[in-house]
Coordinates of C-alpha atoms and ligand atoms in Angstrom, one line a residue:
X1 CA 0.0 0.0 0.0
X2 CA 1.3 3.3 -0.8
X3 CA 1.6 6.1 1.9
X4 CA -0.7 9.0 1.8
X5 CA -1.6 11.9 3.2
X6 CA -4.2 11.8 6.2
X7 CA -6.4 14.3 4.6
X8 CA -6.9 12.7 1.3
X9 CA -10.7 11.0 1.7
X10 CA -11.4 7.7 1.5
X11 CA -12.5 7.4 -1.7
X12 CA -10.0 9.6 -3.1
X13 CA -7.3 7.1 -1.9
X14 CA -9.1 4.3 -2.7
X15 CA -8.9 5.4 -6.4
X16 CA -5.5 6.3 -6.4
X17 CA -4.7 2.6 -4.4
X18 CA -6.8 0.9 -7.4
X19 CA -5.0 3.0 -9.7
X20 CA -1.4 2.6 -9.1
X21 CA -2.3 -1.4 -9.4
X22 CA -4.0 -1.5 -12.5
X23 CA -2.7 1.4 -14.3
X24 CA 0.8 2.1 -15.3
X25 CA 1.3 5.5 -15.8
X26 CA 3.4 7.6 -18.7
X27 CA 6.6 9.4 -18.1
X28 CA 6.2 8.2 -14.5
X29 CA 8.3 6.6 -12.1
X30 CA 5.7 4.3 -10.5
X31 CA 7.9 4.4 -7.5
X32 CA 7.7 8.1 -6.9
X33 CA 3.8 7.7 -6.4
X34 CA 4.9 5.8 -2.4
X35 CA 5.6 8.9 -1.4
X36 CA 3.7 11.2 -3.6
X37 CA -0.2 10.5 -4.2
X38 CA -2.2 10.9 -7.6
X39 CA -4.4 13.0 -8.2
X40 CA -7.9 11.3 -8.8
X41 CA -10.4 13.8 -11.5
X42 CA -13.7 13.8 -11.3
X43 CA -14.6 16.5 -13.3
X44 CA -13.2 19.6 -15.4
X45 CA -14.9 23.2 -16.3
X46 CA -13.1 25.9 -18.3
X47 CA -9.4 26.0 -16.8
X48 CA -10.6 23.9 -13.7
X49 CA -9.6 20.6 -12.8
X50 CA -12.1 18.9 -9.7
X51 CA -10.8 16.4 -8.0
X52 CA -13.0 13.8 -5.9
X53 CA -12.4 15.5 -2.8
X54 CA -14.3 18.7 -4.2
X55 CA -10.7 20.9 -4.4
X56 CA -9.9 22.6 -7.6
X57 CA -6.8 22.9 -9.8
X58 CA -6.2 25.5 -12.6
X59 CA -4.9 23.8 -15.8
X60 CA -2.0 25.9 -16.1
X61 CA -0.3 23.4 -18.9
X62 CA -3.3 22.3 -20.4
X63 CA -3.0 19.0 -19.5
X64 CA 0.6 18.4 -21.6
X65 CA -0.1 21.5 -23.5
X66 CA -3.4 19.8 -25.8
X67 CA -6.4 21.7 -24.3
X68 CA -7.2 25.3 -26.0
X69 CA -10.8 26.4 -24.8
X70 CA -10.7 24.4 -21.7
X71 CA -12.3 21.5 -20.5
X72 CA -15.9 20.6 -21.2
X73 CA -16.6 23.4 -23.7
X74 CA -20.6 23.5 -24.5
X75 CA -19.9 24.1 -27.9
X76 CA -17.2 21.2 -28.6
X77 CA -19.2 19.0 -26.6
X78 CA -22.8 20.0 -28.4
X79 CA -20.4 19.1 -32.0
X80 CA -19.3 15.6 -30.4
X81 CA -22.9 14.5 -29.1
X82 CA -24.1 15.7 -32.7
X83 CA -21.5 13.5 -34.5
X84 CA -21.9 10.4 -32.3
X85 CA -25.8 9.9 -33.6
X86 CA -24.4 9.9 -37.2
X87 CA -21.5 8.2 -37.1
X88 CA -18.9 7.5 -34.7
X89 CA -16.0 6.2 -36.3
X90 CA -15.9 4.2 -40.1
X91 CA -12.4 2.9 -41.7
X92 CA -11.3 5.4 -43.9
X93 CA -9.4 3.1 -46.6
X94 CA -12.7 2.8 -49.2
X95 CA -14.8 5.1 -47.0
X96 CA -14.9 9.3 -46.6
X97 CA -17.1 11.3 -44.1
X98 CA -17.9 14.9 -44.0
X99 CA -16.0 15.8 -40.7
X100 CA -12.9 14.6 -42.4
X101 CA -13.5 16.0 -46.0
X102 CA -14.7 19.6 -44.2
X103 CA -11.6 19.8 -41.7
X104 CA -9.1 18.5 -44.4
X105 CA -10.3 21.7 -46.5
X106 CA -10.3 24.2 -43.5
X107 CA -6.8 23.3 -42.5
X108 CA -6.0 23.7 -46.2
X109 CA -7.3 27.0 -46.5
X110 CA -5.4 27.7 -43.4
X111 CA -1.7 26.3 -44.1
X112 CA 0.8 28.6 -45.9
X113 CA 1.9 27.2 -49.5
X114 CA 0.6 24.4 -50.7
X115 CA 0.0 22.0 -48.1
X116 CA -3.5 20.8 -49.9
X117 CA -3.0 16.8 -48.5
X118 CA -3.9 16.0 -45.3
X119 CA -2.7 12.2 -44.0
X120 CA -4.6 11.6 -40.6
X121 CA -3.5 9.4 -37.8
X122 CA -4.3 9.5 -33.8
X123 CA -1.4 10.8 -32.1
X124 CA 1.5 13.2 -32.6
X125 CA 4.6 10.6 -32.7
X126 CA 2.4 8.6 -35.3
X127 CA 2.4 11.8 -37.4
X128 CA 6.2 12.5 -37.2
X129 CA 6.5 8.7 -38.1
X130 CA 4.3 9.5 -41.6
X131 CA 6.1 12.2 -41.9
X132 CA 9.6 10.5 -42.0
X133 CA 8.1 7.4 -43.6
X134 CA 7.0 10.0 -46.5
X135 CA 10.1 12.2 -47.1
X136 CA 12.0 8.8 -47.1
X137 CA 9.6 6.9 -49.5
X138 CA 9.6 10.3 -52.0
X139 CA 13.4 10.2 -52.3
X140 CA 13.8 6.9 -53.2
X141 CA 10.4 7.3 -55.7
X142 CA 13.0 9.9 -57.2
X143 CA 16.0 7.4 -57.5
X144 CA 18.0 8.7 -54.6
X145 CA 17.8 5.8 -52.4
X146 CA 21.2 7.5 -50.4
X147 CA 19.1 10.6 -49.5
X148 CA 17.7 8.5 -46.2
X149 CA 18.8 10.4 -43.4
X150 CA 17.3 12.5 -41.0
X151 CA 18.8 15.6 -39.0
X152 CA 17.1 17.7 -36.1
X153 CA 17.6 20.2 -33.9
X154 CA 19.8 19.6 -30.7
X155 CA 17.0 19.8 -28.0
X156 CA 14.3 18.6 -30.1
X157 CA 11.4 16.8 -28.8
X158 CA 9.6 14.5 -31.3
X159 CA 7.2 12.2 -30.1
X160 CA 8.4 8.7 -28.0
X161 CA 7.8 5.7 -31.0
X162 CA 11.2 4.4 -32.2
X163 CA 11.3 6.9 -35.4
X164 CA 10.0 9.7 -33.4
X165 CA 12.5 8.8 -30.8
X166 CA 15.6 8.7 -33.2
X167 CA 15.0 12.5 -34.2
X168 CA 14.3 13.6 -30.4
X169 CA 17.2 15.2 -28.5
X170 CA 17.1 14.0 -24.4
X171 CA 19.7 12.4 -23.8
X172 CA 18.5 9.4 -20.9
X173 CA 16.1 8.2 -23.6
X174 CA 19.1 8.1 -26.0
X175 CA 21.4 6.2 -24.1
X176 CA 18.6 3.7 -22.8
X177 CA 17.3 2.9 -26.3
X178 CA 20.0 3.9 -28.4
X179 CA 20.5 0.2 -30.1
X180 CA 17.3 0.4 -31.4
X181 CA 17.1 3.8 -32.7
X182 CA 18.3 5.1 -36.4
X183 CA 21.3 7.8 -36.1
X184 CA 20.5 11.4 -36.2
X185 CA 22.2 14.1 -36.3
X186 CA 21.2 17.1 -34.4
X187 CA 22.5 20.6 -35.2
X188 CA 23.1 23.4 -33.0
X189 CA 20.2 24.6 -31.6
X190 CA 19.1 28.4 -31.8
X191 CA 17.5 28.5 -28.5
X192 CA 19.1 32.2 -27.3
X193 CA 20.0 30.8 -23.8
X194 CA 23.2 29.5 -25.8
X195 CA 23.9 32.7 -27.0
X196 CA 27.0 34.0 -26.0
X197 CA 27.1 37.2 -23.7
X198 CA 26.3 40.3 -25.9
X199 CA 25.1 38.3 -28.6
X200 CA 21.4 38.8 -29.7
X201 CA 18.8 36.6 -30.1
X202 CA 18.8 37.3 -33.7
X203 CA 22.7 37.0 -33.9
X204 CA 22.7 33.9 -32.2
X205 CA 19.6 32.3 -34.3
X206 CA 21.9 33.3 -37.9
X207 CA 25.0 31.9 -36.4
X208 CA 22.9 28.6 -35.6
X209 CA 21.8 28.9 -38.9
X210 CA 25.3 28.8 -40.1
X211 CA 25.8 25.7 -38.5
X212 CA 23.0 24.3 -40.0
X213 CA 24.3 25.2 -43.9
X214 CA 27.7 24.0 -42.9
X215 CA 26.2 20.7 -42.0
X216 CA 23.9 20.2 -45.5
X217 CA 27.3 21.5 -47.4
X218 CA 28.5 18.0 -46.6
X219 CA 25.9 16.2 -46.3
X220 CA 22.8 17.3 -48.2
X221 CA 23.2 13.7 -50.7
X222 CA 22.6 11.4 -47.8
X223 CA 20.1 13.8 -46.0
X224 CA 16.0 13.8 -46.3
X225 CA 15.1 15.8 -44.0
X226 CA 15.2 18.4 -41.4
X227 CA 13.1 18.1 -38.9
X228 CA 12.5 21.1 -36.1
X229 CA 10.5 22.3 -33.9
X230 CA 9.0 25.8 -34.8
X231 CA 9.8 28.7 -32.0
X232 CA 9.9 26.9 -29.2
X233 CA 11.4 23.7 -28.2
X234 CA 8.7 22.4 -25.8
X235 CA 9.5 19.2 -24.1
X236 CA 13.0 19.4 -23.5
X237 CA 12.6 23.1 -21.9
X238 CA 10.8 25.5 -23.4
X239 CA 13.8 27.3 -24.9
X240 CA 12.9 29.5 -27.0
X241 CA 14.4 31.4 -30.4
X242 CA 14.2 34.3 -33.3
X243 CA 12.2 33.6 -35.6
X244 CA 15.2 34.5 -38.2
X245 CA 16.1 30.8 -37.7
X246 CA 13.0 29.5 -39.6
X247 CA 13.4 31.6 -42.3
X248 CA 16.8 30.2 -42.7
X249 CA 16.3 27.3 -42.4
X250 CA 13.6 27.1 -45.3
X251 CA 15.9 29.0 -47.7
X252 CA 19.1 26.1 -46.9
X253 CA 16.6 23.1 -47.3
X254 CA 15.4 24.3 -50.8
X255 CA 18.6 25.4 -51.7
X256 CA 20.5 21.7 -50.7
X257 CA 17.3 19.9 -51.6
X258 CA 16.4 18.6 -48.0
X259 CA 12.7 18.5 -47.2
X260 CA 11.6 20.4 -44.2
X261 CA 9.5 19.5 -41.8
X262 CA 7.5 21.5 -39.2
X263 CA 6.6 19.6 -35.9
X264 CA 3.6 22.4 -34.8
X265 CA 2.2 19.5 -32.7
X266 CA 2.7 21.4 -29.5
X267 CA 2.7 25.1 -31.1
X268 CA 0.0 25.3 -33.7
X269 CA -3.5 26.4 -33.5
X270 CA -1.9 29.9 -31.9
X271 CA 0.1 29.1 -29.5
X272 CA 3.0 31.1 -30.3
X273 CA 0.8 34.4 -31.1
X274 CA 0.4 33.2 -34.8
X275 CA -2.2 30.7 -36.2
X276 CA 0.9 28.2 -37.1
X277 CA 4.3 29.5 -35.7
X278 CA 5.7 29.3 -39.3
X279 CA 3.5 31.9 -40.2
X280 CA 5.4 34.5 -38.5
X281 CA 8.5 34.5 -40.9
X282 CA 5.5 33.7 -44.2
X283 CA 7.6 29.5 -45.0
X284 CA 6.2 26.9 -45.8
X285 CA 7.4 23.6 -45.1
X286 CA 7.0 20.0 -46.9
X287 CA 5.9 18.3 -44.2
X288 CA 3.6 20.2 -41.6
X289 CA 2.6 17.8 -38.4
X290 CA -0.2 18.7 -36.1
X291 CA -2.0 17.6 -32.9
X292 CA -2.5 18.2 -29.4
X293 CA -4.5 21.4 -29.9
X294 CA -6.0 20.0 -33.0
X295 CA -9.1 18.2 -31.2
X296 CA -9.3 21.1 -28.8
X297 CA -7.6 18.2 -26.5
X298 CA -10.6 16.4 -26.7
X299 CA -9.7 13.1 -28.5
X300 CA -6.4 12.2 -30.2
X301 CA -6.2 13.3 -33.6
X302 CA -3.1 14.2 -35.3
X303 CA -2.6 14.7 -39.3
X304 CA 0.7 15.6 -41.6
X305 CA -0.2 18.0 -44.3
X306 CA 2.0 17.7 -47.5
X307 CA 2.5 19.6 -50.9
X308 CA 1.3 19.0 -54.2
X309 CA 4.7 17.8 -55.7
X310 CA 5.2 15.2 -53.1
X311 CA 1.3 13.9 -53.3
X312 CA 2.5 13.5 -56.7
X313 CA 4.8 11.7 -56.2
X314 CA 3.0 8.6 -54.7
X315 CA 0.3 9.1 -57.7
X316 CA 0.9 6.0 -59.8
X317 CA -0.4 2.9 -60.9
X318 CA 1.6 0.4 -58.9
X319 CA 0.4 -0.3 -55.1
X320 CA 4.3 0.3 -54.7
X321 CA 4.5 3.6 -55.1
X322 CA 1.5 4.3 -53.3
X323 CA 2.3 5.6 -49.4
X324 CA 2.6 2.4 -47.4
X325 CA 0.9 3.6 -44.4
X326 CA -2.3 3.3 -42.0
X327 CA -3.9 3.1 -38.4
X328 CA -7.2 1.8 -37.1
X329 CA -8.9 5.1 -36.3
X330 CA -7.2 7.4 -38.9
X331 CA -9.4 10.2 -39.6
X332 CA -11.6 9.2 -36.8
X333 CA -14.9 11.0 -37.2
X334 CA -15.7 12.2 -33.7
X335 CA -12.1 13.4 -33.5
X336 CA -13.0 15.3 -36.6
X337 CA -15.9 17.1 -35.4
X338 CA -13.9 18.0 -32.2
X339 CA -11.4 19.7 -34.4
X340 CA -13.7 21.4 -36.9
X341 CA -15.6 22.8 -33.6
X342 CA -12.2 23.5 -32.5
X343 CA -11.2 25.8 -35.7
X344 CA -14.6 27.4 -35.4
X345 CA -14.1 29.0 -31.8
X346 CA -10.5 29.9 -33.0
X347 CA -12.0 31.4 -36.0
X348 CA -15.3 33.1 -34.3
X349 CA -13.6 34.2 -31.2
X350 CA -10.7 36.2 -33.1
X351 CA -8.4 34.1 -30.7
X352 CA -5.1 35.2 -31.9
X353 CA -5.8 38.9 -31.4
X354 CA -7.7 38.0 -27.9
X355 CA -4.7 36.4 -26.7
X356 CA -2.7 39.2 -27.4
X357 CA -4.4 40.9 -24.6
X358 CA -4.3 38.0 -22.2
X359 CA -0.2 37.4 -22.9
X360 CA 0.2 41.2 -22.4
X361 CA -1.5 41.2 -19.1
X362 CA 0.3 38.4 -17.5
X363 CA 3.3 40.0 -18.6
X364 CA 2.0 42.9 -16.8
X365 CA 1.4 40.8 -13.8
X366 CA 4.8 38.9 -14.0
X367 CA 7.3 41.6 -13.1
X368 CA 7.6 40.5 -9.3
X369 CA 8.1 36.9 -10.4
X370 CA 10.8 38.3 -13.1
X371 CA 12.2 40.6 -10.3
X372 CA 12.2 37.1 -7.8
X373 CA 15.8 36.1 -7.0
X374 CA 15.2 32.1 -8.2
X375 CA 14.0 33.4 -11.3
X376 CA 16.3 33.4 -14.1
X377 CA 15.8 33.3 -18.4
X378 CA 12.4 34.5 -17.8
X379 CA 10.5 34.5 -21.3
X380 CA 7.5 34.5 -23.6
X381 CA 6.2 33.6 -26.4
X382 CA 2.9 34.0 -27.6
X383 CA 0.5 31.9 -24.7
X384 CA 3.7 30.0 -23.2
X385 CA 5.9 31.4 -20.7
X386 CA 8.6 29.6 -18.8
X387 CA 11.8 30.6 -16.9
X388 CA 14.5 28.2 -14.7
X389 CA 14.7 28.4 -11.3
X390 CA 17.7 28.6 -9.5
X391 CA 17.9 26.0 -6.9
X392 CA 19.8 22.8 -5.9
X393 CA 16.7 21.3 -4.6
X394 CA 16.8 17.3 -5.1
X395 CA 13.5 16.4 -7.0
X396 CA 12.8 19.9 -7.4
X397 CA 10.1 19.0 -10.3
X398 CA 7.9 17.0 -7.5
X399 CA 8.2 19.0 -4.6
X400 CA 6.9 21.7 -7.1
X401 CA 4.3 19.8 -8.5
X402 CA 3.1 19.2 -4.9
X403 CA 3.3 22.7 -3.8
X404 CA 1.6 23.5 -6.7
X405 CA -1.6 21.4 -6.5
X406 CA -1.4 23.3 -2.5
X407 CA -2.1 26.7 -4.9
X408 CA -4.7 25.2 -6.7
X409 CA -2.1 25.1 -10.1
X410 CA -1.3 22.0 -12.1
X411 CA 2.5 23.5 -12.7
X412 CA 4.7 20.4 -14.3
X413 CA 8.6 21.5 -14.4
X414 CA 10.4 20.4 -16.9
X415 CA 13.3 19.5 -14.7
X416 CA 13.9 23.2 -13.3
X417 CA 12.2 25.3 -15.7
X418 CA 8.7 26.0 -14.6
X419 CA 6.4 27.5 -17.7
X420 CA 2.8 28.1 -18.4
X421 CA 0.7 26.9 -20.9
X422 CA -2.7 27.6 -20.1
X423 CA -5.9 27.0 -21.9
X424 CA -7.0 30.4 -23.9
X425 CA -10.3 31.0 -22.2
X426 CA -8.0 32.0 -19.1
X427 CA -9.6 35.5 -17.5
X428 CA -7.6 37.8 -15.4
X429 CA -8.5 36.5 -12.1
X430 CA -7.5 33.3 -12.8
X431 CA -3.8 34.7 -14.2
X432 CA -3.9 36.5 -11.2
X433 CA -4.2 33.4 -9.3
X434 CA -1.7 31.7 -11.6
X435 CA 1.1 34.4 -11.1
X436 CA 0.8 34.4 -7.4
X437 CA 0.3 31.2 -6.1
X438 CA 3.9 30.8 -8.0
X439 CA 5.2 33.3 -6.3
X440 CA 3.8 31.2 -3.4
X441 CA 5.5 27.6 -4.8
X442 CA 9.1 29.7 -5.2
X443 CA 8.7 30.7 -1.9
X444 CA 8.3 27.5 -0.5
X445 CA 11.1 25.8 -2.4
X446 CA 14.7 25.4 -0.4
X447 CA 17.5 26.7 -2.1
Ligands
LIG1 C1 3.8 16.1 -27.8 C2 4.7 16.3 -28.9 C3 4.9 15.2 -29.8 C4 4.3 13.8 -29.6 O1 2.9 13.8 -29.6 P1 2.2 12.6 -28.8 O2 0.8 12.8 -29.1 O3 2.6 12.8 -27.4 O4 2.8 11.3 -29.4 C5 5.7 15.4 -30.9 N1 6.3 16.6 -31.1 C6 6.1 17.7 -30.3 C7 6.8 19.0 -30.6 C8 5.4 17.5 -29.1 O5 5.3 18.5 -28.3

C-alpha cells in the first residue's frame, strides 16, 4: 500500500490505491507515487480541474499542452454529441465522411503554401512517423535511395515511438534505447540561452543557422530531412528562439534539396501568437505535423499536411508507389468534429488577437516573479511562458508539483524550468491566481 496523506478521503485514496495497481502511468516513475499521491479527477470546467475531494486545480499546462478552450466546452461538446448519432467512427481506406472531408479543407485554407493533402492518424509521434516514412519513400520514388537520413535540432522533442524517438534530442532516452534507434544528427540549436554574452537573439539564431548550412554543405546527398520544432522547443525546456532561424532554415533546405518539416504539434492552432508558428516568418514547409491542440484536447487526432509535388509523387499505378501507411482510427470522425468545432471557436472568437491581450496582461502581472531572485531566463512567447529556477533542490520537479496542487495550479517543471501553458479562455482573475500562487510555490522551495 502506498503512503498518503491523512487528509486525502477515502475514496480519493481508494482510487488512487486501485489506480497505481491497474494502471501504469506515462513518463512516470511508479515508485515516486509511495511517497507522492495521484491525483484522482472527477470533473473539469473551463481551466478547472475537480478532483473527488471537491478541491480545484487550474490547468496551467493544459493537461501536456493539448487543451485550447478548456475543458468541457458547450460548444465542442454540443459538435461531439451531434457527431456520435451519425456516425462515430468508419475505416477510412474505401470510406470518406464529412467531418474529415470539411476539416481536411479548413486546414487547407489555413496552411501557408501548398499543403492541400492531409494524411490523418491518432497521435503526434504517429504523425512525425508519416512524416519521415513519406520524405523517405519520396526520395527513393525519385531514385536517390542514399538521401535517407534525417537531421534535427539539438533539444528537439519528437514524439516517443522508435522513429520519433531517433529525431528527439534527451539524452536518458538516447542512451537507454539507443540500439534500437536510427542515427541522427542534431545541429546546433538556436535556442538564445546558448547565446554567448552580448550576442542577440537574432545574432545567435543566424549563427545557428550557419551551423545548419555548414552541416547540408556535406551532407545534403545522404540527408531527407530536417526536422524542427517551430519557435519553441517544448519538451526538452521550453527554450525559446528568433524567428530568423526559420526563415533560414527554409531557404538552406530548398537550396540543398532537403525537405523540411514542421513539428507544430505542440505550437500550432496559436500558440506562439500566430495561427501556425511558421507563419510569422510567411515559409512553408514539406511536411507540416499537427495535434494536441488540434481536437481542442478532446480526443487524439493528429494529421501531416504535404505539398502537391510530393502527393504527386506517390500518384501512380503500382500499389508500390502508393504511401505504405495506416492506423485503425485514422481520420476518426468524432475526433474530426472535435477539431472542426475547434477551428470554429478559433475562428469566431478572433483568438489570436484575444490572446494578445491576455499574454500582455500576464506579462503585466509577471514583473515580481521576473524581479524574484530564483527566477532566471524569464521568457515568452505568444501563450507560453517559462523561466528556470535557481535552486539545488533534489526532486525539485515534485516537490513543485506538490506545492503547486497546494495553490490550486497543475505546474509540471520540466526539470527546473517552470512555464505556463494555459488554456485560452483563461480570465484575469485566474492569471492572477496563476502568477501568485507561483510566487507562493518559489517561496516554499529550499535553495
Ligand atoms: C507532444 C509532442 C509530440 C508527440 O505527440 P504525442 O501525441 O505525445 O505522441 C511530438 N512533437 C512535439 C513537438 C510534441 O510537443
Amino acid at each position: 500500500m502506498p503512503n498518503t496523506t491523512p487528509d486525502i478521503p477515502l475514496s480519493s485514496f481508494q482510487l488512487q490505491s486501485r489506480s497505481l495497481e491497474a494502471v501504469w502511468h506515462p513518463c512516470t516513475q511508479m515508485k515516486q507515487h509511495e511517497i507522492y499521491p495521484l491525483v484522482p479527477i472527477v470533473s473539469g470546467k473551463g481551466v478547472w480541474l475537480y478532483d473527488a475531494a471537491g478541491e480545484r486545480y487550474l490547468d496551467a499546462i493544459s493537461s501536456w499542452w493539448v487543451n485550447l478552450f478548456g475543458h468541457t466546452h458547450p460548444y465542442i461538446n454540443a459538435a461531439i454529441r451531434d457527431q456520435l448519432e451519425k456516425i462515430e467512427h468508419v475505416m477510412l481506406a474505401g470510406f470518406t465522411h464529412e467531418p474529415v472531408v470539411s476539416l481536411s479543407e479548413r486546414l487547407k485554407q489555413m496552411a501557408p503554401g501548398s499543403l492541400g493533402h492531409c494524411f490523418y492518424a491518432s497521435d503526434g509521434a504517429s504523425a512525425i512517423e508519416i512524416a519521415l516514412k513519406m520524405s523517405f519513400h519520396y526520395w527513393q520514388l525519385y531514385d536517390q535511395p542514399q538521401k535517407s537520413r534525417f537531421i534535427s535540432l539539438q533539444n528537439d522533442y519528437h514524439g516517443e515511438t522508435l522513429g520519433a524517438l531517433s529525431v528527439t534530442d534527451i539524452a536518458i532516452f538516447r542512451e537507454t534505447y539507443a540500439p534500437l534507434l536510427r542515427q541522427c544528427a542534431h545541429v546546433p540549436t538556436p535556442d538564445w540561452r546558448y547565446a554567448e554574452a552580448g550576442e542577440s537573439p537574432e545574432s545567435y539564431a543566424i549563427r545557428a543557422a550557419a551551423s545548419l548550412e555548414h552541416y547540408l554543405a556535406e551532407n545534403h546527398a545522404q540527408t531527407a530531412a530536417l526536422i524542427l520544432e517551430p519557435l519553441v522547443q517544448g519538451a526538452t525546456g521550453m527554450g525559446m528562439y528568433h524567428p530568423i532561424y526559420l526563415q533560414r532554415a527554409r531557404e538552406i533546405c530548398t537550396q540543398y534539396q532537403v525537405h523540411l518539416i514542421a513539428d507544430e504539434i505542440a505550437v500550432g492552432f496559436g500558440r506562439t501568437g500566430t495561427l501556425l508558428a511558421c507563419n510569422q516568418v510567411n515559409i512553408a514547409p514539406d511536411f507540416l505535423c499537427l495535434s494536441k491542440g488540434l481536437s481542442g484536447g478532446y480526443l487524439p487526432l493528429s494529421v501531416v499536411m504535404t505539398t502537391d509535388p510530393i502527393f504527386q509523387a506517390f500518384y501512380d499505378d503500382k500499389t508500390a508507389r502508393a504511401f505504405l501507411h495506416s492506423h485503425s482510427h485514422t481520420g476518426n470522425a468524432l475526433a474530426c468534429r472535435a477539431a472542426l468545432a475547434t477551428l470554429d471557436l478559433i475562428e469566431q472568437n478572433q483568438v489570436i488577437e484575444a490572446n494578445k491581450a491576455k499574454a500582455a496582461y500576464l506579462n503585466k502581472i509577471a514583473v515580481p516573479l521576473l524581479a524574484h531572485p530564483k527566477v532566471k531566463n524569464f521568457r515568452n512567447c505568444g501563450m507560453i511562458w517559462a523561466f528556470e529556477v535557481d535552486t539545488d533542490e533534489r526532486d525539485f520537479a515534485a516537490k513543485c508539483f506538490q506545492a503547486g496542487l497546494k495553490q490550486q495550479l497543475v505546474l509540471r517543471p520540466l526539470e527546473k524550468t517552470i512555464y505556463f501553458m494555459p488554456p485560452y479562455i483563461i480570465n484575469e482573475q485566474e492569471m492572477d491566481l496563476l502568477v501568485n500562487g507561483t510566487l507562493q510555490v518559489l517561496d516554499t522551495i529550499s535553495n
